[in-house]
């Protein structure tokens, strides 16, 4: 059974850091590009970051560039999103998803398997 499970979300103060994880089971995560998305209440799901299967190529949206870092450990079948200098506008449910083509996309319609999401709340 193909499954993606996000974890590591929580409540953090503005300026703080969190690392969210995306663990895969039932398939080899290292075969796929992986995207991170987020969705705030009342807003559309937006692409945040993407990483190639090897980890050598990464992509970031303008809103998180310089603050977030995507990485992967294929031996652990896990992808990470390190989030620093968090802002209240980063508050959202964060999702990871697999992409079955070998290039990044910020459009959620281009992704196939999704996790259930993890809530990140940035508030004082």
PDB file of C-alpha atoms in Angstrom:
ATOM      1  CA  UNK A   1       0.000   0.000   0.000  1.00  0.00           C
ATOM      2  CA  UNK A   2       1.441   3.343  -1.088  1.00  0.00           C
ATOM      3  CA  UNK A   3       1.433   5.787   1.784  1.00  0.00           C
ATOM      4  CA  UNK A   4       2.978   9.168   2.597  1.00  0.00           C
ATOM      5  CA  UNK A   5       2.923  10.402   6.178  1.00  0.00           C
ATOM      6  CA  UNK A   6       3.828  13.947   7.176  1.00  0.00           C
ATOM      7  CA  UNK A   7       4.939  14.786  10.700  1.00  0.00           C
ATOM      8  CA  UNK A   8       6.698  17.480  12.686  1.00  0.00           C
ATOM      9  CA  UNK A   9       4.149  20.266  12.511  1.00  0.00           C
ATOM     10  CA  UNK A  10       3.166  22.305  15.533  1.00  0.00           C
ATOM     11  CA  UNK A  11       2.888  25.737  17.082  1.00  0.00           C
ATOM     12  CA  UNK A  12       5.890  28.048  16.850  1.00  0.00           C
ATOM     13  CA  UNK A  13       6.456  31.736  17.503  1.00  0.00           C
ATOM     14  CA  UNK A  14       7.300  34.132  14.681  1.00  0.00           C
ATOM     15  CA  UNK A  15      10.983  33.884  13.856  1.00  0.00           C
ATOM     16  CA  UNK A  16      11.143  30.301  15.037  1.00  0.00           C
ATOM     17  CA  UNK A  17      11.961  27.075  13.200  1.00  0.00           C
ATOM     18  CA  UNK A  18      10.343  23.729  12.485  1.00  0.00           C
ATOM     19  CA  UNK A  19      11.293  20.719  10.449  1.00  0.00           C
ATOM     20  CA  UNK A  20       8.511  18.709   8.861  1.00  0.00           C
ATOM     21  CA  UNK A  21       9.077  15.222   7.500  1.00  0.00           C
ATOM     22  CA  UNK A  22       7.477  13.133   4.792  1.00  0.00           C
ATOM     23  CA  UNK A  23       7.953   9.400   5.255  1.00  0.00           C
ATOM     24  CA  UNK A  24       7.006   6.896   2.583  1.00  0.00           C
ATOM     25  CA  UNK A  25       5.910   3.303   2.897  1.00  0.00           C
ATOM     26  CA  UNK A  26       4.980   0.755   0.290  1.00  0.00           C
ATOM     27  CA  UNK A  27       7.244   2.225  -2.390  1.00  0.00           C
ATOM     28  CA  UNK A  28      10.742   3.591  -2.913  1.00  0.00           C
ATOM     29  CA  UNK A  29      10.589   7.333  -2.364  1.00  0.00           C
ATOM     30  CA  UNK A  30      13.961   7.797  -4.055  1.00  0.00           C
ATOM     31  CA  UNK A  31      12.409   7.016  -7.429  1.00  0.00           C
ATOM     32  CA  UNK A  32      10.324  10.189  -7.394  1.00  0.00           C
ATOM     33  CA  UNK A  33      10.486  13.925  -7.369  1.00  0.00           C
ATOM     34  CA  UNK A  34       8.749  15.153  -4.211  1.00  0.00           C
ATOM     35  CA  UNK A  35       6.880  18.382  -3.699  1.00  0.00           C
ATOM     36  CA  UNK A  36       5.844  20.208  -0.555  1.00  0.00           C
ATOM     37  CA  UNK A  37       2.612  22.188  -0.662  1.00  0.00           C
ATOM     38  CA  UNK A  38       0.629  24.158   1.871  1.00  0.00           C
ATOM     39  CA  UNK A  39      -2.963  25.202   2.213  1.00  0.00           C
ATOM     40  CA  UNK A  40      -4.267  27.888   4.536  1.00  0.00           C
ATOM     41  CA  UNK A  41      -7.969  28.172   5.408  1.00  0.00           C
ATOM     42  CA  UNK A  42      -9.942  29.675   2.548  1.00  0.00           C
ATOM     43  CA  UNK A  43      -6.965  29.610   0.181  1.00  0.00           C
ATOM     44  CA  UNK A  44      -5.865  27.382  -2.650  1.00  0.00           C
ATOM     45  CA  UNK A  45      -3.140  24.816  -2.187  1.00  0.00           C
ATOM     46  CA  UNK A  46       0.184  26.360  -3.193  1.00  0.00           C
ATOM     47  CA  UNK A  47       3.533  24.862  -4.103  1.00  0.00           C
ATOM     48  CA  UNK A  48       6.301  25.580  -1.608  1.00  0.00           C
ATOM     49  CA  UNK A  49       9.261  23.458  -2.657  1.00  0.00           C
ATOM     50  CA  UNK A  50      10.282  20.500  -4.782  1.00  0.00           C
ATOM     51  CA  UNK A  51      13.288  18.180  -4.891  1.00  0.00           C
ATOM     52  CA  UNK A  52      14.571  15.836  -7.570  1.00  0.00           C
ATOM     53  CA  UNK A  53      14.891  12.106  -6.975  1.00  0.00           C
ATOM     54  CA  UNK A  54      18.650  12.429  -6.451  1.00  0.00           C
ATOM     55  CA  UNK A  55      18.339  15.542  -4.304  1.00  0.00           C
ATOM     56  CA  UNK A  56      20.643  17.549  -6.556  1.00  0.00           C
ATOM     57  CA  UNK A  57      17.902  19.842  -7.908  1.00  0.00           C
ATOM     58  CA  UNK A  58      15.600  21.891  -5.720  1.00  0.00           C
ATOM     59  CA  UNK A  59      12.945  24.512  -6.263  1.00  0.00           C
ATOM     60  CA  UNK A  60      11.432  27.090  -3.905  1.00  0.00           C
ATOM     61  CA  UNK A  61       8.558  29.491  -4.220  1.00  0.00           C
ATOM     62  CA  UNK A  62       9.454  33.159  -3.871  1.00  0.00           C
ATOM     63  CA  UNK A  63       7.567  33.345  -0.586  1.00  0.00           C
ATOM     64  CA  UNK A  64       9.882  30.847   1.161  1.00  0.00           C
ATOM     65  CA  UNK A  65      13.163  31.206  -0.749  1.00  0.00           C
ATOM     66  CA  UNK A  66      16.048  31.803   1.635  1.00  0.00           C
ATOM     67  CA  UNK A  67      14.057  30.609   4.663  1.00  0.00           C
ATOM     68  CA  UNK A  68      13.073  27.020   3.828  1.00  0.00           C
ATOM     69  CA  UNK A  69      15.349  24.145   2.819  1.00  0.00           C
ATOM     70  CA  UNK A  70      14.186  20.876   1.271  1.00  0.00           C
ATOM     71  CA  UNK A  71      16.295  17.742   1.566  1.00  0.00           C
ATOM     72  CA  UNK A  72      15.922  13.995   1.358  1.00  0.00           C
ATOM     73  CA  UNK A  73      17.426  10.862   2.832  1.00  0.00           C
ATOM     74  CA  UNK A  74      16.600   8.109   0.371  1.00  0.00           C
ATOM     75  CA  UNK A  75      18.076   5.488   2.685  1.00  0.00           C
ATOM     76  CA  UNK A  76      15.394   6.463   5.212  1.00  0.00           C
ATOM     77  CA  UNK A  77      12.722   6.880   2.535  1.00  0.00           C
ATOM     78  CA  UNK A  78      12.087  10.371   3.894  1.00  0.00           C
ATOM     79  CA  UNK A  79      11.986  13.950   2.621  1.00  0.00           C
ATOM     80  CA  UNK A  80      12.357  16.947   4.920  1.00  0.00           C
ATOM     81  CA  UNK A  81      11.406  20.603   4.862  1.00  0.00           C
ATOM     82  CA  UNK A  82      13.413  22.760   7.259  1.00  0.00           C
ATOM     83  CA  UNK A  83      11.544  25.998   7.914  1.00  0.00           C
ATOM     84  CA  UNK A  84      13.401  28.921   9.479  1.00  0.00           C
ATOM     85  CA  UNK A  85      12.428  32.534  10.203  1.00  0.00           C
ATOM     86  CA  UNK A  86       8.796  31.502  10.226  1.00  0.00           C
ATOM     87  CA  UNK A  87       6.119  34.140   9.735  1.00  0.00           C
ATOM     88  CA  UNK A  88       2.407  34.118  10.640  1.00  0.00           C
ATOM     89  CA  UNK A  89       1.616  33.897   6.922  1.00  0.00           C
ATOM     90  CA  UNK A  90       3.372  30.506   6.836  1.00  0.00           C
ATOM     91  CA  UNK A  91       0.501  29.095   8.899  1.00  0.00           C
ATOM     92  CA  UNK A  92      -1.112  26.278   6.918  1.00  0.00           C
ATOM     93  CA  UNK A  93      -1.473  22.535   6.576  1.00  0.00           C
ATOM     94  CA  UNK A  94       1.663  21.246   4.883  1.00  0.00           C
ATOM     95  CA  UNK A  95       1.456  18.310   2.466  1.00  0.00           C
ATOM     96  CA  UNK A  96       4.009  16.261   0.568  1.00  0.00           C
ATOM     97  CA  UNK A  97       3.289  14.573  -2.734  1.00  0.00           C
ATOM     98  CA  UNK A  98       5.000  12.427  -5.362  1.00  0.00           C
ATOM     99  CA  UNK A  99       5.558  13.480  -8.939  1.00  0.00           C
ATOM    100  CA  UNK A 100       5.907  10.805 -11.594  1.00  0.00           C
ATOM    101  CA  UNK A 101       7.765  13.048 -14.059  1.00  0.00           C
ATOM    102  CA  UNK A 102      11.379  14.122 -13.824  1.00  0.00           C
ATOM    103  CA  UNK A 103      10.974  17.850 -13.346  1.00  0.00           C
ATOM    104  CA  UNK A 104       9.517  20.066 -10.638  1.00  0.00           C
ATOM    105  CA  UNK A 105       6.141  21.726 -10.867  1.00  0.00           C
ATOM    106  CA  UNK A 106       4.349  24.087  -8.520  1.00  0.00           C
ATOM    107  CA  UNK A 107       0.908  22.956  -9.696  1.00  0.00           C
ATOM    108  CA  UNK A 108      -0.705  20.449  -7.320  1.00  0.00           C
ATOM    109  CA  UNK A 109      -2.543  18.882 -10.289  1.00  0.00           C
ATOM    110  CA  UNK A 110       0.803  17.568 -11.516  1.00  0.00           C
ATOM    111  CA  UNK A 111       1.292  15.410  -8.414  1.00  0.00           C
ATOM    112  CA  UNK A 112      -0.051  11.957  -7.762  1.00  0.00           C
ATOM    113  CA  UNK A 113       0.142  10.500  -4.253  1.00  0.00           C
ATOM    114  CA  UNK A 114      -0.499  12.759  -1.256  1.00  0.00           C
ATOM    115  CA  UNK A 115      -0.095  12.540   2.470  1.00  0.00           C
ATOM    116  CA  UNK A 116      -2.721  13.621   4.995  1.00  0.00           C
ATOM    117  CA  UNK A 117      -0.880  16.815   5.955  1.00  0.00           C
ATOM    118  CA  UNK A 118       0.578  18.292   9.125  1.00  0.00           C
ATOM    119  CA  UNK A 119      -0.550  21.571  10.686  1.00  0.00           C
ATOM    120  CA  UNK A 120       1.974  24.369  11.106  1.00  0.00           C
ATOM    121  CA  UNK A 121       0.850  27.377  13.122  1.00  0.00           C
ATOM    122  CA  UNK A 122       3.034  30.457  13.535  1.00  0.00           C
ATOM    123  CA  UNK A 123       1.707  32.688  16.269  1.00  0.00           C
ATOM    124  CA  UNK A 124       2.790  34.514  19.382  1.00  0.00           C
TER     125      UNK A 124
END
